[in-house]
Tab-separated table of C-alpha atoms in Angstrom:
chain	number	residue	atom	x	y	z
A	1	UNK	CA	0.000	0.000	0.000
A	2	UNK	CA	1.446	3.368	-0.956
A	3	UNK	CA	1.530	6.148	1.601
A	4	UNK	CA	-1.099	8.411	0.082
A	5	UNK	CA	-3.572	5.591	-0.422
A	6	UNK	CA	-3.135	4.563	3.197
A	7	UNK	CA	-3.597	8.142	4.361
A	8	UNK	CA	-6.542	8.998	2.209
A	9	UNK	CA	-8.535	5.991	1.235
A	10	UNK	CA	-8.048	2.788	3.171
A	11	UNK	CA	-6.995	-0.695	2.131
A	12	UNK	CA	-9.330	-1.295	-0.793
A	13	UNK	CA	-8.658	1.837	-2.800
A	14	UNK	CA	-6.740	0.044	-5.529
A	15	UNK	CA	-9.513	-2.536	-5.950
A	16	UNK	CA	-11.964	0.000	-7.368
A	17	UNK	CA	-11.581	1.600	-10.771
A	18	UNK	CA	-12.060	5.341	-10.823
A	19	UNK	CA	-12.598	7.808	-13.609
A	20	UNK	CA	-9.664	9.744	-15.049
A	21	UNK	CA	-8.892	13.013	-13.272
A	22	UNK	CA	-9.819	16.466	-14.410
A	23	UNK	CA	-6.467	18.196	-14.055
A	24	UNK	CA	-7.625	21.805	-14.523
A	25	UNK	CA	-4.080	23.071	-15.040
A	26	UNK	CA	-2.489	21.492	-11.995
A	27	UNK	CA	1.245	22.285	-11.674
A	28	UNK	CA	3.575	19.495	-12.790
A	29	UNK	CA	4.834	19.163	-9.206
A	30	UNK	CA	1.313	18.387	-7.999
A	31	UNK	CA	0.529	15.814	-10.676
A	32	UNK	CA	3.961	14.222	-10.238
A	33	UNK	CA	3.418	13.887	-6.491
A	34	UNK	CA	-0.010	12.316	-6.988
A	35	UNK	CA	1.260	9.945	-9.670
A	36	UNK	CA	4.144	8.869	-7.423
A	37	UNK	CA	1.976	8.294	-4.370
A	38	UNK	CA	-1.066	6.875	-6.176
A	39	UNK	CA	0.329	4.743	-9.003
A	40	UNK	CA	-2.372	3.167	-11.181
A	41	UNK	CA	-5.111	4.917	-9.175
A	42	UNK	CA	-6.122	8.146	-10.930
A	43	UNK	CA	-8.126	10.550	-8.763
A	44	UNK	CA	-11.565	11.698	-9.832
A	45	UNK	CA	-10.308	15.256	-10.076
A	46	UNK	CA	-7.413	17.569	-9.296
A	47	UNK	CA	-8.394	21.236	-9.175
A	48	UNK	CA	-7.622	24.469	-7.323
A	49	UNK	CA	-8.684	24.306	-3.679
A	50	UNK	CA	-10.868	26.982	-2.060
A	51	UNK	CA	-7.719	28.192	-0.255
A	52	UNK	CA	-4.918	29.596	-2.378
A	53	UNK	CA	-1.709	27.605	-2.642
A	54	UNK	CA	-3.443	24.233	-2.391
A	55	UNK	CA	-4.868	21.778	-4.925
A	56	UNK	CA	-7.952	19.711	-4.166
A	57	UNK	CA	-7.724	15.985	-4.934
A	58	UNK	CA	-10.661	13.558	-4.820
A	59	UNK	CA	-10.269	9.784	-4.608
A	60	UNK	CA	-13.421	7.796	-3.957
A	61	UNK	CA	-15.304	9.836	-1.368
A	62	UNK	CA	-12.070	11.194	0.086
A	63	UNK	CA	-10.971	14.763	-0.486
A	64	UNK	CA	-7.539	16.027	0.479
A	65	UNK	CA	-5.169	18.809	-0.466
A	66	UNK	CA	-1.687	18.980	-1.950
A	67	UNK	CA	0.584	22.020	-1.788
A	68	UNK	CA	1.524	23.660	-5.078
A	69	UNK	CA	5.104	22.400	-4.793
A	70	UNK	CA	3.849	18.817	-4.322
A	71	UNK	CA	5.631	18.412	-1.010
A	72	UNK	CA	2.791	18.528	1.494
A	73	UNK	CA	-0.486	16.634	1.766
A	74	UNK	CA	-3.224	17.883	4.081
A	75	UNK	CA	-6.241	15.952	5.309
A	76	UNK	CA	-9.229	17.631	6.898
A	77	UNK	CA	-11.845	20.263	6.141
A	78	UNK	CA	-11.334	23.833	4.997
A	79	UNK	CA	-13.638	26.176	6.932
A	80	UNK	CA	-14.463	29.741	5.966
A	81	UNK	CA	-14.145	31.637	9.247
A	82	UNK	CA	-16.291	34.489	7.926
A	83	UNK	CA	-19.271	32.497	6.682
A	84	UNK	CA	-18.694	29.450	8.938
A	85	UNK	CA	-19.161	27.332	5.821
A	86	UNK	CA	-17.433	23.981	5.439
A	87	UNK	CA	-15.889	24.308	1.976
A	88	UNK	CA	-14.780	20.672	1.811
A	89	UNK	CA	-18.206	19.115	2.439
A	90	UNK	CA	-19.698	19.824	-1.029
A	91	UNK	CA	-16.617	18.385	-2.715
A	92	UNK	CA	-16.717	15.279	-0.535
A	93	UNK	CA	-20.420	14.806	-1.243
A	94	UNK	CA	-19.883	15.227	-4.973
A	95	UNK	CA	-17.049	12.693	-4.920
A	96	UNK	CA	-19.189	10.205	-2.999
A	97	UNK	CA	-22.146	10.737	-5.335
A	98	UNK	CA	-19.974	10.188	-8.403
A	99	UNK	CA	-18.392	7.052	-6.923
A	100	UNK	CA	-21.834	5.571	-6.188
A	101	UNK	CA	-23.146	6.427	-9.649
A	102	UNK	CA	-20.073	4.848	-11.246
A	103	UNK	CA	-21.282	1.466	-9.925
A	104	UNK	CA	-24.188	1.628	-12.376
A	105	UNK	CA	-27.878	1.540	-11.562
A	106	UNK	CA	-28.234	-1.565	-13.736
A	107	UNK	CA	-26.219	-3.383	-11.057
A	108	UNK	CA	-28.504	-2.259	-8.226
A	109	UNK	CA	-31.781	-3.742	-6.993
A	110	UNK	CA	-34.325	-0.939	-7.271
A	111	UNK	CA	-37.722	-0.515	-5.607
A	112	UNK	CA	-39.667	2.130	-7.509
A	113	UNK	CA	-42.729	4.109	-6.369
A	114	UNK	CA	-45.466	5.034	-8.794
A	115	UNK	CA	-44.541	8.724	-8.545
A	116	UNK	CA	-40.840	8.949	-7.583
A	117	UNK	CA	-39.716	12.252	-6.063
A	118	UNK	CA	-36.455	11.247	-4.431
A	119	UNK	CA	-33.804	8.596	-4.921
A	120	UNK	CA	-31.714	7.096	-2.126
A	121	UNK	CA	-29.023	4.457	-2.431
A	122	UNK	CA	-28.691	1.985	0.432
A	123	UNK	CA	-25.714	-0.237	1.231
A	124	UNK	CA	-27.497	-3.238	2.729
A	125	UNK	CA	-26.910	-6.635	4.339
A	126	UNK	CA	-29.709	-9.209	4.283
A	127	UNK	CA	-28.862	-10.378	7.836
A	128	UNK	CA	-28.793	-6.891	9.385
A	129	UNK	CA	-31.706	-6.209	11.746
A	130	UNK	CA	-32.169	-2.555	10.815
A	131	UNK	CA	-31.798	-3.429	7.108
A	132	UNK	CA	-34.638	-5.884	7.572
A	133	UNK	CA	-36.683	-3.254	9.406
A	134	UNK	CA	-36.130	-0.750	6.591
A	135	UNK	CA	-37.102	-3.319	3.984
A	136	UNK	CA	-40.200	-4.418	5.919
A	137	UNK	CA	-41.326	-0.770	5.775
A	138	UNK	CA	-40.618	-0.461	2.058
A	139	UNK	CA	-44.206	0.442	1.210
A	140	UNK	CA	-44.030	3.488	3.483
A	141	UNK	CA	-40.924	4.717	1.606
A	142	UNK	CA	-42.608	4.135	-1.737
A	143	UNK	CA	-45.733	5.950	-0.538
A	144	UNK	CA	-43.469	8.892	0.393
A	145	UNK	CA	-42.159	8.996	-3.179
A	146	UNK	CA	-38.767	7.577	-2.241
A	147	UNK	CA	-37.059	5.387	-4.793
A	148	UNK	CA	-34.768	2.882	-3.032
A	149	UNK	CA	-31.680	1.493	-4.783
A	150	UNK	CA	-29.842	-1.321	-3.009
A	151	UNK	CA	-26.112	-1.978	-3.107
A	152	UNK	CA	-24.669	-5.098	-1.503
A	153	UNK	CA	-22.589	-4.804	1.647
A	154	UNK	CA	-22.298	-8.241	3.316
A	155	UNK	CA	-20.695	-7.197	6.599
A	156	UNK	CA	-19.104	-10.596	7.210
A	157	UNK	CA	-17.076	-10.153	4.046
A	158	UNK	CA	-16.507	-11.808	0.707
A	159	UNK	CA	-16.985	-15.570	0.827
A	160	UNK	CA	-19.152	-15.512	3.971
A	161	UNK	CA	-22.560	-17.239	4.074
A	162	UNK	CA	-24.228	-13.805	3.883
A	163	UNK	CA	-22.134	-12.966	0.844
A	164	UNK	CA	-23.265	-16.194	-0.844
A	165	UNK	CA	-26.893	-15.393	-0.045
A	166	UNK	CA	-26.523	-11.932	-1.528
A	167	UNK	CA	-24.979	-13.386	-4.682
A	168	UNK	CA	-28.048	-15.623	-4.935
A	169	UNK	CA	-30.291	-12.573	-4.491
A	170	UNK	CA	-28.541	-10.648	-7.259
A	171	UNK	CA	-28.592	-13.731	-9.522
A	172	UNK	CA	-32.260	-14.552	-8.921
A	173	UNK	CA	-34.804	-14.432	-11.729
A	174	UNK	CA	-36.628	-11.783	-9.663
A	175	UNK	CA	-34.027	-10.037	-7.478
A	176	UNK	CA	-36.605	-7.840	-5.736
A	177	UNK	CA	-38.590	-10.880	-4.621
A	178	UNK	CA	-35.374	-12.651	-3.586
A	179	UNK	CA	-34.324	-9.601	-1.543
A	180	UNK	CA	-37.657	-9.647	0.251
A	181	UNK	CA	-37.402	-13.379	0.883
A	182	UNK	CA	-33.879	-13.052	2.264
A	183	UNK	CA	-34.817	-10.165	4.549
A	184	UNK	CA	-37.854	-11.952	5.934
A	185	UNK	CA	-35.957	-15.142	6.785
A	186	UNK	CA	-37.264	-17.230	3.921
A	187	UNK	CA	-35.123	-19.472	1.786
A	188	UNK	CA	-33.498	-18.057	-1.334
A	189	UNK	CA	-32.590	-20.517	-4.055
A	190	UNK	CA	-28.806	-20.814	-4.338
A	191	UNK	CA	-27.666	-19.231	-7.594
A	192	UNK	CA	-24.402	-18.230	-9.171
A	193	UNK	CA	-23.775	-15.837	-12.053
A	194	UNK	CA	-21.556	-12.899	-12.964
A	195	UNK	CA	-22.559	-10.417	-10.266
A	196	UNK	CA	-21.539	-7.083	-8.692
A	197	UNK	CA	-21.667	-8.100	-5.021
A	198	UNK	CA	-17.898	-8.152	-4.394
A	199	UNK	CA	-17.375	-4.894	-6.305
A	200	UNK	CA	-20.143	-3.153	-4.366
A	201	UNK	CA	-18.782	-4.424	-1.046
A	202	UNK	CA	-15.294	-3.168	-1.898
A	203	UNK	CA	-16.704	0.171	-3.058
A	204	UNK	CA	-18.595	0.486	0.227
A	205	UNK	CA	-15.394	-0.047	2.173
A	206	UNK	CA	-13.619	2.557	0.054
A	207	UNK	CA	-16.481	4.986	0.694
A	208	UNK	CA	-16.198	4.498	4.442
A	209	UNK	CA	-19.235	2.272	5.000
A	210	UNK	CA	-18.815	0.600	8.381
A	211	UNK	CA	-22.324	-0.582	9.135
A	212	UNK	CA	-25.653	-1.186	7.473
A	213	UNK	CA	-27.912	0.264	6.382
A	214	UNK	CA	-25.850	3.192	5.094
A	215	UNK	CA	-28.001	5.551	3.038
A	216	UNK	CA	-26.532	7.864	0.401
A	217	UNK	CA	-28.762	10.789	-0.574
A	218	UNK	CA	-28.883	12.430	-4.009
A	219	UNK	CA	-26.432	15.102	-2.869
A	220	UNK	CA	-23.911	12.460	-1.791
A	221	UNK	CA	-24.617	13.136	1.886
A	222	UNK	CA	-24.619	9.998	4.042
A	223	UNK	CA	-27.234	8.926	6.561
A	224	UNK	CA	-25.609	6.245	8.738
A	225	UNK	CA	-28.385	3.897	9.794
A	226	UNK	CA	-32.125	3.422	9.581
A	227	UNK	CA	-34.577	6.304	9.261
A	228	UNK	CA	-38.372	5.963	9.095
A	229	UNK	CA	-40.018	7.156	5.898
A	230	UNK	CA	-41.080	10.600	7.128
A	231	UNK	CA	-37.608	11.496	8.388
A	232	UNK	CA	-35.900	10.075	5.316
A	233	UNK	CA	-38.229	12.121	3.122
A	234	UNK	CA	-37.208	15.258	5.023
A	235	UNK	CA	-33.513	14.427	4.616
A	236	UNK	CA	-34.035	13.645	0.934
A	237	UNK	CA	-35.804	16.980	0.428
A	238	UNK	CA	-32.870	18.856	1.978
A	239	UNK	CA	-30.476	16.920	-0.255
A	240	UNK	CA	-32.603	17.684	-3.333
A	241	UNK	CA	-32.555	21.394	-2.518
A	242	UNK	CA	-28.771	21.294	-2.111
A	243	UNK	CA	-28.409	19.701	-5.533
A	244	UNK	CA	-30.688	22.310	-7.099
A	245	UNK	CA	-28.912	25.131	-5.250
């Protein structure tokens, strides 16, 4: 593991492909430092930071800063002391949103309301109690206009019994029905096929998912844990307004 990857992104950074960076005129010293410390792992973007003399670098959902001479790397948030605004938060949310979208909706299990107003993406585990509670209340989310997209995050890891169950869910003829069966303790027919479960689990680790459910709003903001439909709708509305703003 190279030093910058260890500092910024955790052990599974290199396992997830990222889009090529937008360099936006970064000095050669900055790009050379990033290339040396992150070989074969291009950041999502490299651009001028809100504070002069620094360059903002995004990898996965992680945002950090490199000095213009390429010598120093800074982790943490930049705060505007006049407005009290966290200037790093929007960049981190955008990076997280882009990383989630890069996984592809076609690889997610989606529950769609008749009149969708919001979309949330949920890292889920079929054995997790609060994941089961959320799923058992699915109709209330749909009634609130919330579109729920599931990504796999088997907490016990790749190769575990839960992982195998989630592979069977994703490989089922009707994945939505299989998800419901798995989360209500009913048997799911064992299946195997090319599937995204391992990739989604690794992406979740890279994005800092530590427990389930972890809900990602349209803005990229994270809700760690279960929320009932009314509170999730409120959070989704705030996120929607941030995206529009």
